[in-house]
Coordinates of C-alpha atoms and ligand atoms in Angstrom, one line a residue:
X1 CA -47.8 -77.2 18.1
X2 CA -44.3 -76.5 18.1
X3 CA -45.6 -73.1 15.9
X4 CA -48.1 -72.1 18.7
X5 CA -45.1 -72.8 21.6
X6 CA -43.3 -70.0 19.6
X7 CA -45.7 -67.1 19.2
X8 CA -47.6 -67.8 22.9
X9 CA -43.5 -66.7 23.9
X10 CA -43.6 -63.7 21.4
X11 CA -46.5 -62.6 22.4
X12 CA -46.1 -62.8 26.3
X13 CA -42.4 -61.3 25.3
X14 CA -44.1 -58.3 24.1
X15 CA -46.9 -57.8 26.8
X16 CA -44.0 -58.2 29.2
X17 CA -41.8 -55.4 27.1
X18 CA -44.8 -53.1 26.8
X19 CA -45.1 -53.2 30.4
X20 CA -41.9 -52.5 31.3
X21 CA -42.2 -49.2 28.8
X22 CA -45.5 -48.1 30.3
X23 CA -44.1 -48.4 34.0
X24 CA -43.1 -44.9 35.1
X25 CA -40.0 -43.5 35.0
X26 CA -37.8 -43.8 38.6
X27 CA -38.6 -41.0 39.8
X28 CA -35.3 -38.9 40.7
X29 CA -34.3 -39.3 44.3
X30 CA -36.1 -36.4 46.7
X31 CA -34.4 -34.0 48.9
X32 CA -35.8 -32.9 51.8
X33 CA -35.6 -29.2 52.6
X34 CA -33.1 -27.7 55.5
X35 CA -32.5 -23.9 56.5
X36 CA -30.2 -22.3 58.8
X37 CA -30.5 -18.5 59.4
X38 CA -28.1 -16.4 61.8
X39 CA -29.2 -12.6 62.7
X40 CA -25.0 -11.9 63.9
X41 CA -22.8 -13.4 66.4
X42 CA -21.1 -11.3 69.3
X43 CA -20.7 -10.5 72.9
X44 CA -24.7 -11.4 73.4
X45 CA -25.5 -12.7 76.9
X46 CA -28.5 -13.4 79.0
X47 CA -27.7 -10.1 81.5
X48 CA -27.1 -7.6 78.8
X49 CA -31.0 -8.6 77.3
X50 CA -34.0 -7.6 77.7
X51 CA -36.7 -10.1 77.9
X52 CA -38.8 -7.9 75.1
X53 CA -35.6 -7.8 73.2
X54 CA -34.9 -11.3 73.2
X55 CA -38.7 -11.7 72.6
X56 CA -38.0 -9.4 69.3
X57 CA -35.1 -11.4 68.1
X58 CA -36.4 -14.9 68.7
X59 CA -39.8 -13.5 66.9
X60 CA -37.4 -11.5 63.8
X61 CA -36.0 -15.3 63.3
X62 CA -39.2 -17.4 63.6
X63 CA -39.9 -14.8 60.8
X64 CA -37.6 -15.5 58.5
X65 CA -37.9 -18.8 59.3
X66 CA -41.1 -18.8 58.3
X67 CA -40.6 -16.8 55.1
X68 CA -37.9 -19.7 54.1
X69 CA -39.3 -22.7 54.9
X70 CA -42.7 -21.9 53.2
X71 CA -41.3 -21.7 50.0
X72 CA -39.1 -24.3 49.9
X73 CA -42.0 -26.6 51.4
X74 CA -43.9 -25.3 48.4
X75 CA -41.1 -26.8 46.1
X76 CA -39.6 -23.7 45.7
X77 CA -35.8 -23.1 45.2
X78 CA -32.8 -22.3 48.1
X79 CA -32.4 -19.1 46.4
X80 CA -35.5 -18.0 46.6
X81 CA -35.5 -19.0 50.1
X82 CA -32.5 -17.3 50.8
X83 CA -33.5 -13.8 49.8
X84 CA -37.1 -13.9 51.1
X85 CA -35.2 -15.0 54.5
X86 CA -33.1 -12.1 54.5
X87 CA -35.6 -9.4 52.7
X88 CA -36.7 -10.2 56.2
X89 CA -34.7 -9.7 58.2
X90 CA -34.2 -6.4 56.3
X91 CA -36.4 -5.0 57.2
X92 CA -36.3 -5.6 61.4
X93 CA -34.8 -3.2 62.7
X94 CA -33.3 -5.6 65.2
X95 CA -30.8 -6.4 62.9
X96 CA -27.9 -4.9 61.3
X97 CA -29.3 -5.2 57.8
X98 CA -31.1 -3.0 55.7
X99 CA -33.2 -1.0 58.6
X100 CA -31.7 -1.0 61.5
X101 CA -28.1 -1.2 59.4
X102 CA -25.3 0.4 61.4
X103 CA -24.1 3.6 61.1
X104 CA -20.5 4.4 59.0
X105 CA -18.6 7.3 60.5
X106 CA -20.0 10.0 58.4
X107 CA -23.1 9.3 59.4
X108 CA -24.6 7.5 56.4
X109 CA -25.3 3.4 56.2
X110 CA -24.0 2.3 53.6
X111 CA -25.3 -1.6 52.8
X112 CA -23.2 -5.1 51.8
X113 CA -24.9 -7.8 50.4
X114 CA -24.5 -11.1 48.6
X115 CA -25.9 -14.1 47.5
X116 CA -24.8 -16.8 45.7
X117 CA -26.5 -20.4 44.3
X118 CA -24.5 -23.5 44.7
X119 CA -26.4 -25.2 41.1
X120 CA -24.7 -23.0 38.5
X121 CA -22.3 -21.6 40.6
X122 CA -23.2 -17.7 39.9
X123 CA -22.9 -14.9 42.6
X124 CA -24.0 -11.4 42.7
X125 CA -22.7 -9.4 45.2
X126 CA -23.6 -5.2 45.9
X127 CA -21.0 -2.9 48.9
X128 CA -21.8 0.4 50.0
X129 CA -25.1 0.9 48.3
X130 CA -27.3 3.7 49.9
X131 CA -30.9 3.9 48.5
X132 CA -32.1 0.6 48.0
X133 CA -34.7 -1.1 50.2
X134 CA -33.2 -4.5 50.2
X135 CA -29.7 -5.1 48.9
X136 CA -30.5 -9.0 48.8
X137 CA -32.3 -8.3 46.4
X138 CA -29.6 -6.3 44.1
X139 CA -27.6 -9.1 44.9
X140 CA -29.9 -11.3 43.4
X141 CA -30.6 -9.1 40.1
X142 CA -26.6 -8.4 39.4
X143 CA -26.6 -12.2 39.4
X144 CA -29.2 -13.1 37.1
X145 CA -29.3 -9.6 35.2
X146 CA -26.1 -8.5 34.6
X147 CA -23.1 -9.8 33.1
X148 CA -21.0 -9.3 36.5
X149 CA -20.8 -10.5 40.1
X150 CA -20.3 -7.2 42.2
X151 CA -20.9 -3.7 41.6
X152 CA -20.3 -1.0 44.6
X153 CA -21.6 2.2 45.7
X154 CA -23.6 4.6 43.7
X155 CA -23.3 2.5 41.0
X156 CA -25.0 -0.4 42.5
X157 CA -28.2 2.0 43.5
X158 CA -28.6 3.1 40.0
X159 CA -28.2 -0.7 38.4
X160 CA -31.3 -1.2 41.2
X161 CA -33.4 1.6 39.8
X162 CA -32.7 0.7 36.3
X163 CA -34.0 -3.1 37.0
X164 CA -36.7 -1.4 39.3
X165 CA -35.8 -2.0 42.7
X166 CA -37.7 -0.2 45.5
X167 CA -35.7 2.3 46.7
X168 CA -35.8 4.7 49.8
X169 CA -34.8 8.3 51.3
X170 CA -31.4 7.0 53.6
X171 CA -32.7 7.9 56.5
X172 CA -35.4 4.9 56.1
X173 CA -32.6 2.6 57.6
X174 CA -32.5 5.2 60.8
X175 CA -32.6 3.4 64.1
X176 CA -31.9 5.4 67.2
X177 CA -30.2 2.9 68.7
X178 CA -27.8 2.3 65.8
X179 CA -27.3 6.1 65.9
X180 CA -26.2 6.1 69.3
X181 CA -24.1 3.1 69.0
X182 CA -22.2 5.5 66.0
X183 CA -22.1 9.0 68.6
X184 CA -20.1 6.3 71.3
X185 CA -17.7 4.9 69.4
X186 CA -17.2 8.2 67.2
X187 CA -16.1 9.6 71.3
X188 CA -14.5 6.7 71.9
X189 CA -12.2 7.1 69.0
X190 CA -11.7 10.9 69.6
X191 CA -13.8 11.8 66.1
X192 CA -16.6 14.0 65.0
X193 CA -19.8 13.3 65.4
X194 CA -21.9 14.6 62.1
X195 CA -25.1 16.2 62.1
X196 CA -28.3 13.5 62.0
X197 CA -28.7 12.4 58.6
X198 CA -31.9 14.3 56.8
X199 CA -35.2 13.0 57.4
X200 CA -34.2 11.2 60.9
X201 CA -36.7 11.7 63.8
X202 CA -35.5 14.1 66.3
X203 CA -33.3 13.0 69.2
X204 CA -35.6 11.6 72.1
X205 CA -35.3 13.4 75.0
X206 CA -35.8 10.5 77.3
X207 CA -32.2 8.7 77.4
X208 CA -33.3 5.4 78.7
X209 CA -35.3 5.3 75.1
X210 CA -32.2 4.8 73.5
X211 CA -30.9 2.1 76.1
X212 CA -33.8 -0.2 76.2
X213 CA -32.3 -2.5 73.4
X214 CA -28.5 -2.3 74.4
X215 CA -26.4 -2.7 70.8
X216 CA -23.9 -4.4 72.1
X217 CA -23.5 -7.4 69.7
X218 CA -21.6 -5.9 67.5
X219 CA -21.7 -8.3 64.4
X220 CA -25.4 -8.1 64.0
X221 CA -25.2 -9.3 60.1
X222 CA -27.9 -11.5 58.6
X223 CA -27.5 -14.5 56.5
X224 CA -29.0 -17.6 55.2
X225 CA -28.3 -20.6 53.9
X226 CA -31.0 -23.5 52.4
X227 CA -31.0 -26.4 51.0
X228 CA -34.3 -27.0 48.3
X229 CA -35.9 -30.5 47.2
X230 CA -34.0 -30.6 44.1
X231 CA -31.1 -31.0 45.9
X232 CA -29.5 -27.1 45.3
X233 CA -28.0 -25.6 48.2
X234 CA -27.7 -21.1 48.2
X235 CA -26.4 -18.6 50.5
X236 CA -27.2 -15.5 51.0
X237 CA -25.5 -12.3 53.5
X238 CA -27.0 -9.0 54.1
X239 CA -25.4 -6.4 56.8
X240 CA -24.5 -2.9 57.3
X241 CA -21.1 -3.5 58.4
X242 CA -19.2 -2.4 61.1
X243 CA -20.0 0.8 63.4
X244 CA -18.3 4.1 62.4
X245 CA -16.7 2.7 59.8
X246 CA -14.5 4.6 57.4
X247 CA -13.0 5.1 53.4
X248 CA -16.1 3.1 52.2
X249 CA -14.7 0.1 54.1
X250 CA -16.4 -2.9 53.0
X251 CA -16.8 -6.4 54.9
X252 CA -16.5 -9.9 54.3
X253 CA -20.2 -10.3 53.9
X254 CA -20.2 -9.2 49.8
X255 CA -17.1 -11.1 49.3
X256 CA -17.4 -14.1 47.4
X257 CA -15.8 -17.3 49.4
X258 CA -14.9 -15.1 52.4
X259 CA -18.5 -14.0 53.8
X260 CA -20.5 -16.2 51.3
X261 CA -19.9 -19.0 49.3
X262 CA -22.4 -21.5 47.3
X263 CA -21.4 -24.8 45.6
X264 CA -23.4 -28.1 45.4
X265 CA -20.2 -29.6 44.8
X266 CA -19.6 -29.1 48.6
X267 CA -21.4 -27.1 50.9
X268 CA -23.3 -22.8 51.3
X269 CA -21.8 -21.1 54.2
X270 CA -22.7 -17.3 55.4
X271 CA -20.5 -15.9 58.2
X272 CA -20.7 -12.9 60.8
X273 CA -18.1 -11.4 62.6
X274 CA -14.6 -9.1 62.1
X275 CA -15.0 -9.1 57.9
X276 CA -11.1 -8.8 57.8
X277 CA -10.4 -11.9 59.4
X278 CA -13.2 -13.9 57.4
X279 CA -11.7 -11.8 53.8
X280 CA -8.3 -12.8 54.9
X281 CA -9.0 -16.3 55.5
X282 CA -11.7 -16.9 52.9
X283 CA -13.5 -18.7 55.5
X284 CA -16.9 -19.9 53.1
X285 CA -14.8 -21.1 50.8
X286 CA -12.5 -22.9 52.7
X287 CA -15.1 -24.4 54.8
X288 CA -16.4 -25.8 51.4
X289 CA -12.9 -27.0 50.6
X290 CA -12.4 -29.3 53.7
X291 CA -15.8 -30.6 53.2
X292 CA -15.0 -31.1 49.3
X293 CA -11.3 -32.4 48.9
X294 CA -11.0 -33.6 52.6
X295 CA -13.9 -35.4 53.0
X296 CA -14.6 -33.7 56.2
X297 CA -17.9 -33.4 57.6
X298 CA -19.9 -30.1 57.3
X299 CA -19.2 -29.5 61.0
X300 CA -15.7 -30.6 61.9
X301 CA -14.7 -27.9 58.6
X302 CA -17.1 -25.3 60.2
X303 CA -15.5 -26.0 63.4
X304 CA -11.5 -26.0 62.3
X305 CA -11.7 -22.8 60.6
X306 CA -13.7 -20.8 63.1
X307 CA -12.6 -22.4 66.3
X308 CA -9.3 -23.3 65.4
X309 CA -7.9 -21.0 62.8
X310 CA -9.7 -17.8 64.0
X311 CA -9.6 -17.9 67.8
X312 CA -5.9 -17.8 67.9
X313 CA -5.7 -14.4 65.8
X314 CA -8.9 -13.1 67.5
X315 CA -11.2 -13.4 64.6
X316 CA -14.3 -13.2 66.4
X317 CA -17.4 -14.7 64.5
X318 CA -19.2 -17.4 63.3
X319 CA -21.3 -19.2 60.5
X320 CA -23.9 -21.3 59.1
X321 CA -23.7 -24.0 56.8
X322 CA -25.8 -26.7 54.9
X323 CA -24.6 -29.3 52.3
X324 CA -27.3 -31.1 49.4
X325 CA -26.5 -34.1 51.5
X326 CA -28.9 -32.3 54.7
X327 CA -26.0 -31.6 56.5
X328 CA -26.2 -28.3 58.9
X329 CA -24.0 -26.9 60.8
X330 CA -23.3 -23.6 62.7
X331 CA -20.0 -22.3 65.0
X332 CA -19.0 -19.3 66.5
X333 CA -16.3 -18.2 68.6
X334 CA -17.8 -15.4 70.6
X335 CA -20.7 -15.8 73.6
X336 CA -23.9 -16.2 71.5
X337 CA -25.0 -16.1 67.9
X338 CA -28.9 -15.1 66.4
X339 CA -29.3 -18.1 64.7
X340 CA -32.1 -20.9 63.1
X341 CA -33.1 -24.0 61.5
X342 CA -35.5 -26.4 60.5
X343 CA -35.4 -29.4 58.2
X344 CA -38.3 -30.8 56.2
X345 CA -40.6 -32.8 58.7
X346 CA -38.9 -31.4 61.7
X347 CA -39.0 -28.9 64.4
X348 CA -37.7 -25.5 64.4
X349 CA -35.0 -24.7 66.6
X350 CA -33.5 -20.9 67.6
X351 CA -31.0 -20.5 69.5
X352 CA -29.5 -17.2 71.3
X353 CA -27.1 -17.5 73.8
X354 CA -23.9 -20.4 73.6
X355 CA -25.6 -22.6 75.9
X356 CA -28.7 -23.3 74.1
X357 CA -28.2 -26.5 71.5
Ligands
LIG401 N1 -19.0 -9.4 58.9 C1 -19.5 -8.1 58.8 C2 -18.5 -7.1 58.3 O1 -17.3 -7.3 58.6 C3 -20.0 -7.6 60.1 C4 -21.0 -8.5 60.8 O2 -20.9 -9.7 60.6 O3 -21.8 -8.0 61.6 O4 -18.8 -6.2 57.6

């Protein structure tokens, strides 16, 4: 009896072992997706827009939007997100990114771009490159297929054709507009104004065609930031820098931790605005900083350094942010800022001017 008593408890011992073995594993806790896009910041208010070009900008964001959120809803990682976002945005000529970049002062664009993924920490970054399509892209392929983070100029264009990038005749990235934002500030400044680059479409006759889209927001950079459903947050910055600018000037937008910074140890930032001010006060990073040795919400960091720290010195910009906890945020100190979001199961939300949430 007593016998029997004993292996009755073995034997439920075991059927209660085996079933704890054959339940499955806990599965590892879920993310939901976020993205926040911003097409610039700068002097962008109701009365200096058109309603088609606010139509154009709302619709260049839903875009990329779009392009970001279906991957990641897919299961798909923030970086990929992040540079089908901005291959985008790209390629509207809307914004000052790929086509549509602005003008340096000799006439030519010449492209910044970087992206960076907040898992394993690596960046690739590209400045001043000329012939390739979409410099998020180069971005992407220094990171994973080279042993660097940033390579500049021609340089840069020829690591893109040798890892077959598309590439394209410069004047591609010709916008009219864009041109005669360069021909204004080139007078302003009392400096020549260079022939139209090769291959440009001749000057319209009609002046008001240049006018229709005024190209007065200045800091018309593109970035992204997402967060995926394994819980890796990426950034990503695109632009063509800053009108008639000169020496192969180049931005905060390629600079790791000033323009874009990527850590799931904290937070992905991409900013817009004066690149010297952002390089100076490597504004990503330090955004990431508050948030990771402070404590501070994603936010309240966004808000100290560009509301606090850069408004006194006249750093005029903004950013975007996302943490892997689902935090987003975005600030900027000047009257509007092209910007997006969405989070997984929620509703997309663009935003324009300052007084739109
Ligand atoms: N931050 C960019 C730069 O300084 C410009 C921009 O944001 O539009 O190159």
């Amino acid at each position: 009896m007593h016998r029997l008593r004993n292996s009755l408890i073995l034997v439920a011992t075991i059927v209660m072992s085996t079933s704890a073995f054959a339940q499955p594993p806990a599965p590892s806790p879920q993310h939901k997706w976020a993205v926040v896009i911003h097409g610039g910041a700068g002097v962008i208010e109701r009365s200096s827009m058109s309603p088609e070009a606010e139509k154009g900008y709302r619709a260049g964001m839903a875009a990329a939007l779009h392009a970001a959120t279906s991957i990641l809803d897919r299961g798909g990682s923030s970086v990929d997100a992040v540079e089908a976002a901005i291959r985008i945005l790209e390629d509207d000529p809307l914004f000052n990114a790929g086509r549509g970049a602005v003008f340096a002062a000799d006439g030519t664009n010449q492209l910044d771009a970087a992206i960076m993924d907040g898992k394993t920490m690596t960046a690739g970054a590209v400045a001043d490159v000329t012939t390739t399509r979409h410099p998020i892209s180069l971005a992407r392929a220094v990171m994973e297929k080279s042993p660097h983070v940033m390579l500049v100029g021609p340089g840069a264009d020829a690591f893109a054709r040798s890892v077959g990038l598309e590439q394209v005749p410069p004047s591609f990235f010709f916008t009219e507009r864009r041109w005669q934002s360069l021909v204004r500030e080139l007078q302003r400044e009392h400096l020549p104004i260079p022939p139209r680059p090769a291959g440009a479409p001749p000057a319209p006759t009609h002046e008001s065609a240049f006018f229709e889209t005024p190209d007065n927001h200045k800091y018309g950079t593109v970035g992204v930031v997402a967060l995926d459903r394994a819980g890796n947050v990426a950034a990503g910055t695109s632009t063509g820098g800053l009108t008639a600018k000169r020496w192969d000037r180049v931005g905060d937008s390629p600079i790791i931790g000033a323009g874009t910074y990527a850590s799931n140890q904290s937070c992905a930032v991409s900013g817009t605005g004066i690149g010297e001010y952002f390089i100076r006060f490597t504004v990503a990073r330090t955004i990431c900083a508050l948030v990771q040795y402070k404590g501070m919400t994603l936010q309240a960091a966004a808000d100290l350094v560009i509301q606090q720290q850069l408004v006194p010195i006249h750093g005029d910009g903004g950013v975007i942010a996302i943490a892997p906890d689902g935090q987003m945020a975005w600030s900027f100190n000047t009257p509007g800022m092209f910007r997006a979001r969405m989070t997984e199961g929620g509703k997309a939300q663009i935003g324009i001017y300052r007084d739109e949430p």
